Tab-separated table of C-alpha atoms and ligand atoms in Angstrom:
chain	number	residue	atom	x	y	z
R	1	UNK	CA	-16.094	6.427	-37.861
R	2	UNK	CA	-15.818	2.882	-38.601
R	3	UNK	CA	-13.282	0.669	-37.204
R	4	UNK	CA	-11.472	-2.175	-39.251
R	5	UNK	CA	-9.520	-5.115	-38.051
R	6	UNK	CA	-5.657	-4.365	-38.104
R	7	UNK	CA	-5.344	-7.874	-39.500
R	8	UNK	CA	-7.845	-8.839	-41.992
R	9	UNK	CA	-9.504	-5.163	-42.614
R	10	UNK	CA	-12.841	-6.171	-42.072
R	11	UNK	CA	-15.270	-3.721	-40.597
R	12	UNK	CA	-15.454	-4.333	-36.910
R	13	UNK	CA	-18.723	-4.421	-34.896
R	14	UNK	CA	-19.676	-6.033	-31.610
R	15	UNK	CA	-20.405	-9.235	-33.412
R	16	UNK	CA	-16.704	-9.730	-34.136
R	17	UNK	CA	-15.795	-9.237	-30.751
R	18	UNK	CA	-12.827	-6.897	-31.418
R	19	UNK	CA	-9.888	-6.988	-29.236
R	20	UNK	CA	-8.510	-3.625	-28.427
R	21	UNK	CA	-4.714	-3.188	-29.066
R	22	UNK	CA	-2.825	0.221	-28.473
R	23	UNK	CA	-2.887	1.021	-32.203
R	24	UNK	CA	-6.315	-0.196	-33.000
R	25	UNK	CA	-8.617	-3.139	-32.837
R	26	UNK	CA	-8.360	-6.702	-34.192
R	27	UNK	CA	-11.494	-9.059	-34.710
R	28	UNK	CA	-11.542	-12.062	-32.409
R	29	UNK	CA	-11.038	-14.554	-35.039
R	30	UNK	CA	-7.760	-12.932	-36.121
R	31	UNK	CA	-6.726	-12.617	-32.348
R	32	UNK	CA	-7.350	-16.184	-31.931
R	33	UNK	CA	-4.926	-17.108	-34.876
R	34	UNK	CA	-2.402	-15.700	-32.583
R	35	UNK	CA	-3.463	-17.358	-29.493
R	36	UNK	CA	-5.629	-14.742	-28.156
R	37	UNK	CA	-8.509	-16.728	-26.186
R	38	UNK	CA	-11.707	-16.983	-27.514
R	39	UNK	CA	-14.836	-14.581	-26.260
R	40	UNK	CA	-15.702	-16.584	-23.295
R	41	UNK	CA	-12.160	-16.689	-21.958
R	42	UNK	CA	-11.020	-13.138	-22.225
R	43	UNK	CA	-10.717	-11.343	-18.793
R	44	UNK	CA	-10.700	-7.586	-18.150
R	45	UNK	CA	-7.213	-7.902	-17.190
R	46	UNK	CA	-6.355	-9.396	-20.724
R	47	UNK	CA	-8.477	-6.680	-22.566
R	48	UNK	CA	-6.082	-4.245	-20.432
R	49	UNK	CA	-3.048	-5.995	-21.229
R	50	UNK	CA	-3.876	-6.111	-24.956
R	51	UNK	CA	-4.397	-2.350	-24.801
R	52	UNK	CA	-0.835	-1.664	-23.335
R	53	UNK	CA	0.944	-3.117	-26.678
R	54	UNK	CA	0.464	-2.673	-30.351
R	55	UNK	CA	-0.821	-5.391	-32.477
R	56	UNK	CA	2.590	-5.914	-34.146
R	57	UNK	CA	4.342	-5.993	-30.824
R	58	UNK	CA	1.588	-8.872	-29.867
R	59	UNK	CA	2.012	-10.755	-32.729
R	60	UNK	CA	5.793	-10.941	-32.484
R	61	UNK	CA	5.999	-11.720	-28.891
R	62	UNK	CA	4.037	-15.102	-28.445
R	63	UNK	CA	5.144	-15.297	-24.860
R	64	UNK	CA	2.904	-12.492	-23.981
R	65	UNK	CA	-0.410	-14.236	-24.142
R	66	UNK	CA	1.288	-17.326	-22.274
R	67	UNK	CA	1.910	-14.848	-19.462
R	68	UNK	CA	-1.352	-13.346	-19.541
R	69	UNK	CA	-3.120	-16.622	-19.556
R	70	UNK	CA	-1.072	-17.639	-16.588
R	71	UNK	CA	-1.979	-14.518	-14.829
R	72	UNK	CA	-5.630	-15.209	-15.497
R	73	UNK	CA	-5.310	-18.667	-14.283
R	74	UNK	CA	-3.744	-17.728	-11.151
R	75	UNK	CA	-6.400	-15.141	-10.525
R	76	UNK	CA	-9.067	-17.516	-11.066
R	77	UNK	CA	-7.434	-19.984	-8.462
R	78	UNK	CA	-7.233	-17.130	-6.039
R	79	UNK	CA	-10.774	-16.295	-6.508
R	80	UNK	CA	-11.605	-19.992	-5.937
R	81	UNK	CA	-9.432	-20.344	-2.882
R	82	UNK	CA	-11.053	-17.319	-1.611
R	83	UNK	CA	-14.709	-18.693	-2.220
R	84	UNK	CA	-13.635	-21.865	-0.524
R	85	UNK	CA	-12.344	-19.885	2.472
R	86	UNK	CA	-15.587	-18.171	2.912
R	87	UNK	CA	-17.505	-21.463	2.374
R	88	UNK	CA	-15.308	-23.026	5.099
R	89	UNK	CA	-15.837	-19.973	7.607
R	90	UNK	CA	-19.452	-20.037	7.071
R	91	UNK	CA	-19.763	-23.646	7.874
R	92	UNK	CA	-17.735	-23.351	10.802
R	93	UNK	CA	-20.039	-20.347	11.894
R	94	UNK	CA	-22.851	-22.775	11.343
R	95	UNK	CA	-21.404	-25.509	13.503
R	96	UNK	CA	-23.534	-26.325	16.451
R	97	UNK	CA	-21.628	-25.301	19.443
R	98	UNK	CA	-22.140	-25.774	23.184
R	99	UNK	CA	-23.680	-22.832	24.825
R	100	UNK	CA	-21.341	-23.418	27.885
R	101	UNK	CA	-18.111	-24.445	26.813
R	102	UNK	CA	-18.209	-23.822	23.110
R	103	UNK	CA	-17.242	-27.493	22.087
R	104	UNK	CA	-18.555	-28.575	18.885
R	105	UNK	CA	-18.718	-32.257	20.354
R	106	UNK	CA	-22.381	-32.202	20.397
R	107	UNK	CA	-25.004	-35.245	19.881
R	108	UNK	CA	-28.503	-35.145	19.686
R	109	UNK	CA	-30.065	-36.246	22.885
R	110	UNK	CA	-33.506	-37.355	21.763
R	111	UNK	CA	-31.991	-40.351	19.742
R	112	UNK	CA	-30.292	-41.824	22.876
R	113	UNK	CA	-31.766	-44.948	24.533
R	114	UNK	CA	-33.509	-44.486	27.762
R	115	UNK	CA	-31.197	-44.207	30.728
R	116	UNK	CA	-28.652	-42.280	28.568
R	117	UNK	CA	-26.940	-40.027	30.861
R	118	UNK	CA	-24.857	-37.051	29.499
R	119	UNK	CA	-22.356	-37.581	32.268
R	120	UNK	CA	-21.858	-41.175	31.291
R	121	UNK	CA	-21.307	-40.214	27.729
R	122	UNK	CA	-18.799	-37.571	28.611
R	123	UNK	CA	-15.441	-38.808	28.194
R	124	UNK	CA	-16.632	-42.067	27.281
R	125	UNK	CA	-16.568	-43.915	23.882
R	126	UNK	CA	-20.053	-44.310	23.655
R	127	UNK	CA	-20.478	-41.854	20.752
R	128	UNK	CA	-18.363	-40.991	17.932
R	129	UNK	CA	-18.379	-37.869	15.951
R	130	UNK	CA	-20.381	-34.540	16.431
R	131	UNK	CA	-23.702	-33.713	14.783
R	132	UNK	CA	-22.124	-31.362	12.553
R	133	UNK	CA	-24.171	-28.417	11.472
R	134	UNK	CA	-27.596	-27.140	12.570
R	135	UNK	CA	-28.757	-27.522	8.921
R	136	UNK	CA	-29.646	-31.296	9.183
R	137	UNK	CA	-31.990	-30.433	11.957
R	138	UNK	CA	-33.726	-27.295	10.866
R	139	UNK	CA	-36.863	-27.161	9.145
R	140	UNK	CA	-38.083	-30.803	9.467
R	141	UNK	CA	-40.706	-30.313	11.814
R	142	UNK	CA	-40.137	-27.094	13.322
R	143	UNK	CA	-39.633	-28.708	16.490
R	144	UNK	CA	-36.449	-27.811	18.665
R	145	UNK	CA	-34.101	-30.817	18.970
R	146	UNK	CA	-32.468	-31.503	22.523
R	147	UNK	CA	-28.740	-31.752	22.274
R	148	UNK	CA	-26.265	-32.701	24.761
R	149	UNK	CA	-22.616	-31.490	24.870
R	150	UNK	CA	-20.037	-34.279	24.865
R	151	UNK	CA	-17.401	-32.020	26.400
R	152	UNK	CA	-19.232	-30.733	29.622
R	153	UNK	CA	-22.377	-32.555	29.678
R	154	UNK	CA	-24.679	-29.381	29.152
R	155	UNK	CA	-27.939	-30.128	27.570
R	156	UNK	CA	-29.608	-27.275	25.409
R	157	UNK	CA	-32.157	-27.017	22.919
R	158	UNK	CA	-31.894	-25.679	19.380
N	1	ZN	ZN1	-9.539	-9.789	-38.539
N	2	ZN	ZN1	-19.947	-27.919	26.731
């Protein structure tokens, strides 16, 4: 059985991107006239919300779509925040750590001048900042790089 838009009565098909309401469907262009978002912005939650009210109810309650959009935005922000969290966790995991004391205050040993001694560097202001993640060293020539821990002086290769 063919469905027709509750608002404009045109025959609905997939290309009209019908939005389902409790009492039937509305083509996306009619839904948009009442602030319903365009195809690319409709979320699953919005579709579920729409299905819980009739088209007439939706039309007479313009605050509904504002709430739904707000919800969608909050959800999006939540997902973004979780992604960022995961990214930071991964970064933290990839950080170069001293195998002895776990410090991330690591320097590349190979780049130091002759006579450099780890014990001198430790506690000194000779070097600033750590080397960060291993990513910057990996895959250049396949050779292992020698590092030194600025906290305990332990040398190690990665
Ligand atoms: Zn329509
Ligand atoms: Zn250490």
